[in-house]
Coordinates of N, CA, C and O in Angstrom, one line a residue:
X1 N 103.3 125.3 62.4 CA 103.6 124.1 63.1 C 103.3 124.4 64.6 O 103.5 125.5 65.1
X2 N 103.0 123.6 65.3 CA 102.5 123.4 66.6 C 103.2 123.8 67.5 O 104.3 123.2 67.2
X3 N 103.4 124.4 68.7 CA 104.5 124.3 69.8 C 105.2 122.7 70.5 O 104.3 122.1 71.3
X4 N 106.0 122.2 70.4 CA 106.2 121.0 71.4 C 105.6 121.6 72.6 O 105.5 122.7 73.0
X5 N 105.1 119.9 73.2 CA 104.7 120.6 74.3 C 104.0 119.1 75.1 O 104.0 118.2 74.2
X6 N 103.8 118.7 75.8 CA 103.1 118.0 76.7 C 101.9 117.7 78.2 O 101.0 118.5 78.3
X7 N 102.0 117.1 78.7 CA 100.6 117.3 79.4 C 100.7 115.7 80.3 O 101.0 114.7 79.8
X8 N 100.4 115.9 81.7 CA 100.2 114.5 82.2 C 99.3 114.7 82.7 O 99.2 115.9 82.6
X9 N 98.4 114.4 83.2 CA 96.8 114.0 83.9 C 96.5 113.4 84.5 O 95.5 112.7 84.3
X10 N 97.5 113.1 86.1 CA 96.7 111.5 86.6 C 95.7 111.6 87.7 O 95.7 112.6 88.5
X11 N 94.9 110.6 87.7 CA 93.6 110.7 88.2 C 94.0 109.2 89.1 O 93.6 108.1 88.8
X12 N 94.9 109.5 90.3 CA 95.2 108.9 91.4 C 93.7 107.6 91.5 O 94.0 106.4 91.2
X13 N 92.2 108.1 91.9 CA 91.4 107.0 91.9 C 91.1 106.1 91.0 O 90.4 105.0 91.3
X14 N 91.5 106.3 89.6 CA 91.1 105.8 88.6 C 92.2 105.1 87.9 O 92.0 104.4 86.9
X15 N 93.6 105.2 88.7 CA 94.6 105.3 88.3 C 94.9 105.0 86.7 O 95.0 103.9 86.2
X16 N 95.0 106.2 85.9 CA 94.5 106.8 85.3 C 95.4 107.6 84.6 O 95.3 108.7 85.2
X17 N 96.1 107.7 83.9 CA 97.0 108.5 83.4 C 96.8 109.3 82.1 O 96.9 108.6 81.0
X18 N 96.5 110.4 81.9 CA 96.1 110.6 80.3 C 97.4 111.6 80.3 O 97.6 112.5 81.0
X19 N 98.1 111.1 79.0 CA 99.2 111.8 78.4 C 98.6 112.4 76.8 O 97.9 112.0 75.9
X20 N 99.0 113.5 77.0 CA 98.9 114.4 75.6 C 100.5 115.0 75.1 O 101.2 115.6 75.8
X21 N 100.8 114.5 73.5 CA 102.1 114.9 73.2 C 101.6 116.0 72.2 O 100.5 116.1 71.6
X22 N 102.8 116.7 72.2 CA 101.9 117.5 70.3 C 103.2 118.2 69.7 O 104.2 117.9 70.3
X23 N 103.3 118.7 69.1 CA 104.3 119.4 68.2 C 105.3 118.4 67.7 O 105.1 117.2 67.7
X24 N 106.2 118.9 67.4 CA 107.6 118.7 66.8 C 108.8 118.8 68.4 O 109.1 119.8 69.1
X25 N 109.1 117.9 68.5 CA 110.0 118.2 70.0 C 111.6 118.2 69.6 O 112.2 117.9 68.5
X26 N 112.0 118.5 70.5 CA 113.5 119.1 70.3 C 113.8 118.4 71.4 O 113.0 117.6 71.9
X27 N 115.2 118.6 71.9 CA 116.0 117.8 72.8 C 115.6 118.3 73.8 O 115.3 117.5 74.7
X28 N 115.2 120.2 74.3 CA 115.0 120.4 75.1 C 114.0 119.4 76.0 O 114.1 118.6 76.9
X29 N 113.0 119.9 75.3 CA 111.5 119.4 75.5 C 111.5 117.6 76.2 O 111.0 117.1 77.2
X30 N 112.2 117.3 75.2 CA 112.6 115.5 75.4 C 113.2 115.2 76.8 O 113.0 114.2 77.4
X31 N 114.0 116.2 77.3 CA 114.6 116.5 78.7 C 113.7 116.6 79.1 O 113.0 115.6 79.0
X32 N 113.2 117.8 79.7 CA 111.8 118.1 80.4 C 110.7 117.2 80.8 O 110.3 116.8 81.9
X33 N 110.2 116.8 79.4 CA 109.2 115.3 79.8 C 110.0 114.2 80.5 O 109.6 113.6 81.4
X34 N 111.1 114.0 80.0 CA 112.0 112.8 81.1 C 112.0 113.3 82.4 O 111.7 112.5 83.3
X35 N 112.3 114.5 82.8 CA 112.2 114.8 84.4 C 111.0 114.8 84.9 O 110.9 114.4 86.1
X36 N 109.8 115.1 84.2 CA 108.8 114.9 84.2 C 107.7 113.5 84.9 O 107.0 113.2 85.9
X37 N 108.2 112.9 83.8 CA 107.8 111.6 83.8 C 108.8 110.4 84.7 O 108.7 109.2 84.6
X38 N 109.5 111.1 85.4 CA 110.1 110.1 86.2 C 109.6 111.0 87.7 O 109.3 110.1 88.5
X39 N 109.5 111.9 88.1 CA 108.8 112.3 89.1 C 107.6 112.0 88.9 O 107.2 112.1 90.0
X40 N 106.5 111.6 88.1 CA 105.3 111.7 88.2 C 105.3 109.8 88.7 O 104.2 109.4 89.2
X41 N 106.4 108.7 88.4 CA 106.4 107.8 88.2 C 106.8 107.5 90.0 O 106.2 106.7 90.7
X42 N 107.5 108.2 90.1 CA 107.7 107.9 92.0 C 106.7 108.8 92.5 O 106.9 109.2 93.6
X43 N 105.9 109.1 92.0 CA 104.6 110.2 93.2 C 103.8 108.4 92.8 O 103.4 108.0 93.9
X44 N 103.5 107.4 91.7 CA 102.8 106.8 91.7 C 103.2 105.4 92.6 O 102.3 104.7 93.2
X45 N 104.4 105.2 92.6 CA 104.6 104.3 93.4 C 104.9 104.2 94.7 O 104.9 103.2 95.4
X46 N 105.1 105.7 95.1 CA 105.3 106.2 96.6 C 103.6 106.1 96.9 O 103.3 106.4 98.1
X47 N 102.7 105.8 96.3 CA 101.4 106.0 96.7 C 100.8 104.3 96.9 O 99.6 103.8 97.0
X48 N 101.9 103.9 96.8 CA 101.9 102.2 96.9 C 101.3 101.1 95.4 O 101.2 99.9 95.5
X49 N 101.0 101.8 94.3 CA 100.4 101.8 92.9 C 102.0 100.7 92.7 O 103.0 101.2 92.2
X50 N 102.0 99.4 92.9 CA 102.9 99.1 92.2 C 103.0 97.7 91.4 O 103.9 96.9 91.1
X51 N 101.7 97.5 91.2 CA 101.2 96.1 90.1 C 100.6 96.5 89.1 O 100.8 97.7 89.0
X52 N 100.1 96.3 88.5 CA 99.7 96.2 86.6 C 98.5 97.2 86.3 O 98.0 97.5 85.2
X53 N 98.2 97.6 87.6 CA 97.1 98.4 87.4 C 96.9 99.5 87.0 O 96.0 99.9 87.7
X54 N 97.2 100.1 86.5 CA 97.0 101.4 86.1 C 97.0 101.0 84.9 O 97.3 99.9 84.5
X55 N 96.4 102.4 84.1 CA 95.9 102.0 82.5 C 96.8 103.8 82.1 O 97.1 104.7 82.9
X56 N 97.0 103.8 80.7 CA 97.5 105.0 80.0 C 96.8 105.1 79.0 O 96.2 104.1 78.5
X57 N 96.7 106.5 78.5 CA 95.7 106.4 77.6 C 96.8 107.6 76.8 O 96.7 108.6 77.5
X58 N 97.4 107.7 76.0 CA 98.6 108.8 75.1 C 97.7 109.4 73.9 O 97.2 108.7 73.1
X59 N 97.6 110.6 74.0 CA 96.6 111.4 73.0 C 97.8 111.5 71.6 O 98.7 112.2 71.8
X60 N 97.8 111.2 70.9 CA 99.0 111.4 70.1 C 98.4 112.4 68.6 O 99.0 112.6 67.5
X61 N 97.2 112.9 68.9 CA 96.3 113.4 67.7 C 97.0 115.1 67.1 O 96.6 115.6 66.1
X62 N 98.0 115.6 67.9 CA 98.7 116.5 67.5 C 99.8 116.6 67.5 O 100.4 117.6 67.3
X63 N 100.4 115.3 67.9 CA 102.4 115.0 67.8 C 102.8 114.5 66.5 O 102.3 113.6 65.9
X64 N 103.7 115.1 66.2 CA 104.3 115.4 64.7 C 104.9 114.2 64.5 O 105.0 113.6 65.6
X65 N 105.4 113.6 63.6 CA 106.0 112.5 63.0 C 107.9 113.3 63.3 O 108.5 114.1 62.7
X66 N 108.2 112.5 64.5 CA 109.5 112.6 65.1 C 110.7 112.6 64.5 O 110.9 111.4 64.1
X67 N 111.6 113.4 64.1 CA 112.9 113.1 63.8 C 113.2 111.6 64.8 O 112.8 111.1 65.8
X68 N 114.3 111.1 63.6 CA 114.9 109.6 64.2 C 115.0 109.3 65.4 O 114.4 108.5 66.1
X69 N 116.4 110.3 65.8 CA 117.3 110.6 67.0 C 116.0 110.3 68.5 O 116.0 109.4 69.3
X70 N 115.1 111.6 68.2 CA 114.0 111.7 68.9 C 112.9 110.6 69.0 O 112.2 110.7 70.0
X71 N 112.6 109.8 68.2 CA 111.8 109.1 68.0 C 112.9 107.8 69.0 O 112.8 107.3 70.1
X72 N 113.6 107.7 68.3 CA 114.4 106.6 69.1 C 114.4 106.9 70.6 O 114.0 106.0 71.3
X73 N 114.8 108.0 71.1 CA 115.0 107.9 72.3 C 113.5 108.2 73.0 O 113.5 108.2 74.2
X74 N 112.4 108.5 72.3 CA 111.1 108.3 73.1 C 110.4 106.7 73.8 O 109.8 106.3 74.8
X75 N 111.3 106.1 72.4 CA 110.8 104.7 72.3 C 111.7 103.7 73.7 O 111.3 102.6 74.2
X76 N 112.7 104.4 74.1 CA 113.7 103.7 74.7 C 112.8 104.4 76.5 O 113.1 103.8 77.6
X77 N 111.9 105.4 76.5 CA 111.2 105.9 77.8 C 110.0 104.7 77.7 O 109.6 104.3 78.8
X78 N 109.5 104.3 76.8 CA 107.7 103.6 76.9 C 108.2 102.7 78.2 O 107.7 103.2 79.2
X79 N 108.9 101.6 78.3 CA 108.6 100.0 78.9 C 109.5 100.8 80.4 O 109.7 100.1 81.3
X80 N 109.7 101.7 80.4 CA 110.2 102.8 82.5 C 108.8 103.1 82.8 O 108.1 102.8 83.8
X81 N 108.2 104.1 81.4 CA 107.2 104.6 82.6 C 105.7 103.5 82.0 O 104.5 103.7 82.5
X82 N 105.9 102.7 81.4 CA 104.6 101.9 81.0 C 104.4 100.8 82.2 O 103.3 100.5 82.6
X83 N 105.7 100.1 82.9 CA 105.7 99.4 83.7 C 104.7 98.8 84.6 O 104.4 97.6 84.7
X84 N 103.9 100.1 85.4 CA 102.9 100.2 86.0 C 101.5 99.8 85.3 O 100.5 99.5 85.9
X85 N 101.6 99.9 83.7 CA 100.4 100.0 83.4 C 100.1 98.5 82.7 O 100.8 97.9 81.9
X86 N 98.2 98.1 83.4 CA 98.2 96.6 82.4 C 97.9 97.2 81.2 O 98.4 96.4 80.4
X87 N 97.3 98.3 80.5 CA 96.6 98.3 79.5 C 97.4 99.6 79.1 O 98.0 100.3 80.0
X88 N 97.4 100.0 77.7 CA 97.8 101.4 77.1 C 97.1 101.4 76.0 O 97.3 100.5 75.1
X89 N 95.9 102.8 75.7 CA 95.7 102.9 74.7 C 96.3 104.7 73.7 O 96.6 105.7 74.3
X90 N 96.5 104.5 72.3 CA 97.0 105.6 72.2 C 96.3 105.9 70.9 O 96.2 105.4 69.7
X91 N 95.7 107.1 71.6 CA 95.0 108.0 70.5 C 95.6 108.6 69.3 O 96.2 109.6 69.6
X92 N 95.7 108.2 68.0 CA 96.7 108.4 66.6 C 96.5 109.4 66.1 O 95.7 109.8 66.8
X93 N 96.6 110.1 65.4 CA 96.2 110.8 64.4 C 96.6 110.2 63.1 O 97.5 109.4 63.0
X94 N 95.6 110.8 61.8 CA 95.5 109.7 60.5 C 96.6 109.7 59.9 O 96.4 109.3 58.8
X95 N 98.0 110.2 60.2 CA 99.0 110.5 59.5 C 99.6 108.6 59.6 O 99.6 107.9 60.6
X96 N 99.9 108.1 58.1 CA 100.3 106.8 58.3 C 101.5 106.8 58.6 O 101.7 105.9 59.4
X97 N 102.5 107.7 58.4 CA 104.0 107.6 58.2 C 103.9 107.4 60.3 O 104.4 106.6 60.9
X98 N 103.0 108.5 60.8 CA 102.8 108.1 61.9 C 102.6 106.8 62.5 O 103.3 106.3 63.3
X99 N 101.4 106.3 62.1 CA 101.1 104.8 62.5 C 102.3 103.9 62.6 O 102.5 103.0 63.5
X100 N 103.0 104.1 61.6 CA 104.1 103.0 61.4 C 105.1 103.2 62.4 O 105.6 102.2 63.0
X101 N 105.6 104.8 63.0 CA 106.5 105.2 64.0 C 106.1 104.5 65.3 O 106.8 103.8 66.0
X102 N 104.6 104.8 65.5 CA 104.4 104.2 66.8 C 104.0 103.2 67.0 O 103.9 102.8 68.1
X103 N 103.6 102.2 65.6 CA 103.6 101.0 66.0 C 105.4 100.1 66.1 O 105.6 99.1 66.8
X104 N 106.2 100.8 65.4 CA 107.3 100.4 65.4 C 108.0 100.6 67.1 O 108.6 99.7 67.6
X105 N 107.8 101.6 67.6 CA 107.7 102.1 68.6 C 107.0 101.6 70.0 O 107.6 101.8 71.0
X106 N 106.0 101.1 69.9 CA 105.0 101.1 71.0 C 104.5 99.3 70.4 O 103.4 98.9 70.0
X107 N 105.7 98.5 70.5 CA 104.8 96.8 70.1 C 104.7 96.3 71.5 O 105.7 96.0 72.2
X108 N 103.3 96.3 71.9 CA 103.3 95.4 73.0 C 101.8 94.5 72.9 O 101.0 95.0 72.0
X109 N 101.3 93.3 73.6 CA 99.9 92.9 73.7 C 99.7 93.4 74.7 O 99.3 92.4 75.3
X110 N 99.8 94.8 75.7 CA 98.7 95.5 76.0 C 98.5 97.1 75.6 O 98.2 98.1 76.2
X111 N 99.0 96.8 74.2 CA 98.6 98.4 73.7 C 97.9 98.2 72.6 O 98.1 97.2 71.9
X112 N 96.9 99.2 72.1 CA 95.9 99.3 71.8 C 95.9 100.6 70.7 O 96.4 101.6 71.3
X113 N 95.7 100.8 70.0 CA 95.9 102.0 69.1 C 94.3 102.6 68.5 O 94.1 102.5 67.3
X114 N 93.5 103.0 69.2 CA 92.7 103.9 68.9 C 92.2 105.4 68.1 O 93.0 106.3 67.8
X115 N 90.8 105.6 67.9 CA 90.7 106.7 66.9 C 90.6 108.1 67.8 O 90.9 109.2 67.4
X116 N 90.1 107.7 69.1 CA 89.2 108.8 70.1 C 89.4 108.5 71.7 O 89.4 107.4 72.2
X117 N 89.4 109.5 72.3 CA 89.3 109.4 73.6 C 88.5 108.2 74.3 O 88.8 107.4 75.2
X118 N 86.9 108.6 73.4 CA 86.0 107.3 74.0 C 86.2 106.0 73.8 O 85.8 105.1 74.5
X119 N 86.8 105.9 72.8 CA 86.7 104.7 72.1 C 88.3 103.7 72.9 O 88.4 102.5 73.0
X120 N 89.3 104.6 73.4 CA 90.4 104.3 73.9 C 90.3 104.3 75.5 O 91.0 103.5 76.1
X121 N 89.3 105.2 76.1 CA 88.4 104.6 77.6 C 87.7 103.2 77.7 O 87.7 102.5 78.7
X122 N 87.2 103.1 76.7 CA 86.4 102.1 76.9 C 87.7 101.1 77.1 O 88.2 100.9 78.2
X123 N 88.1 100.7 76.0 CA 89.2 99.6 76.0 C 90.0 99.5 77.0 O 90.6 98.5 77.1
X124 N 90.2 100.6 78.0 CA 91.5 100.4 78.8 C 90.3 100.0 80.2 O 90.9 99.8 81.3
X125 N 88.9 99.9 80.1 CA 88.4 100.2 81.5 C 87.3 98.8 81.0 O 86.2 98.6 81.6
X126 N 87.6 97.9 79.8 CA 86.5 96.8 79.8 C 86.9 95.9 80.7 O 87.9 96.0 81.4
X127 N 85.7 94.8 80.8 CA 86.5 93.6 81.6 C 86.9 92.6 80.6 O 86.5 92.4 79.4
X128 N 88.1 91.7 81.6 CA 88.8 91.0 80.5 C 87.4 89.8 80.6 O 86.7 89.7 81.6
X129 N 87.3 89.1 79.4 CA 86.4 87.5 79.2 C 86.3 87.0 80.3 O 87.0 87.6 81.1
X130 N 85.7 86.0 80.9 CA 85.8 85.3 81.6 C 85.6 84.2 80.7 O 85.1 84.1 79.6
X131 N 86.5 82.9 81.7 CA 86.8 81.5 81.1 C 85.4 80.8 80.6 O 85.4 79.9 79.7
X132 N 84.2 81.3 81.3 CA 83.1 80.7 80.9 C 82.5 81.3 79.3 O 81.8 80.7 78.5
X133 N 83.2 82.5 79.2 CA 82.4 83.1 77.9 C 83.0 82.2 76.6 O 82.6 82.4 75.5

């Protein structure tokens, strides 16, 4: 089994966030990323980042299928630190019992559930239609 563990990546010009989760997480861990992720969330808005722009891109290709408890309270972090972002895409892994946690988890119309990094770039960085198309 994998170590819990996580990863943030933000790329201030691109505003740009790539999250990677992986293992089996425990309460510790679930602390941690919350202190985490709420400092990383005032370095973005202290940088004046505070409309729809930013995009997230969540690697989910080595995060375990969550106990309840934990799954619940991940789900209760998405719409604090997603706020900032118009687009989220999240990279799955083919576990279905998975699919179903994070789409139960993560329902929004600007999230996106992808196979690959590239394929989950593209989508967060296309342009939207224009009225003429």
């Amino acid at each position: 089994m994998m170590t819990p563990s996580y990863n943030f990546d933000y790329d201030a010009r691109r505003r740009l966030l790539k999250l990677t989760l992986s293992g089996m997480w425990d309460r510790a861990t679930l602390s941690a990323f919350q202190r985490e992720a709420a400092a990383l969330l005032n370095r973005v808005e202290n940088a004046g980042h505070t409309d729809l722009g930013g995009r997230i891109l969540i690697d989910l290709t080595d995060f375990a299928v969550q106990s309840q408890d934990i799954a619940d309270d991940v789900s209760t972090l998405i719409p604090t630190y997603a706020i900032r972002a118009g687009r989220i895409a999240v990279i799955r892994s083919q576990s279905a019992l998975q699919k179903m946690q994070m789409r139960r988890l993560l329902s929004s119309t600007k999230l996106c559930f992808v196979t690959s990094e590239a394929e989950g770039l593209a989508w967060l960085f296309e342009e939207a239609p224009t009225a003429a198309e």
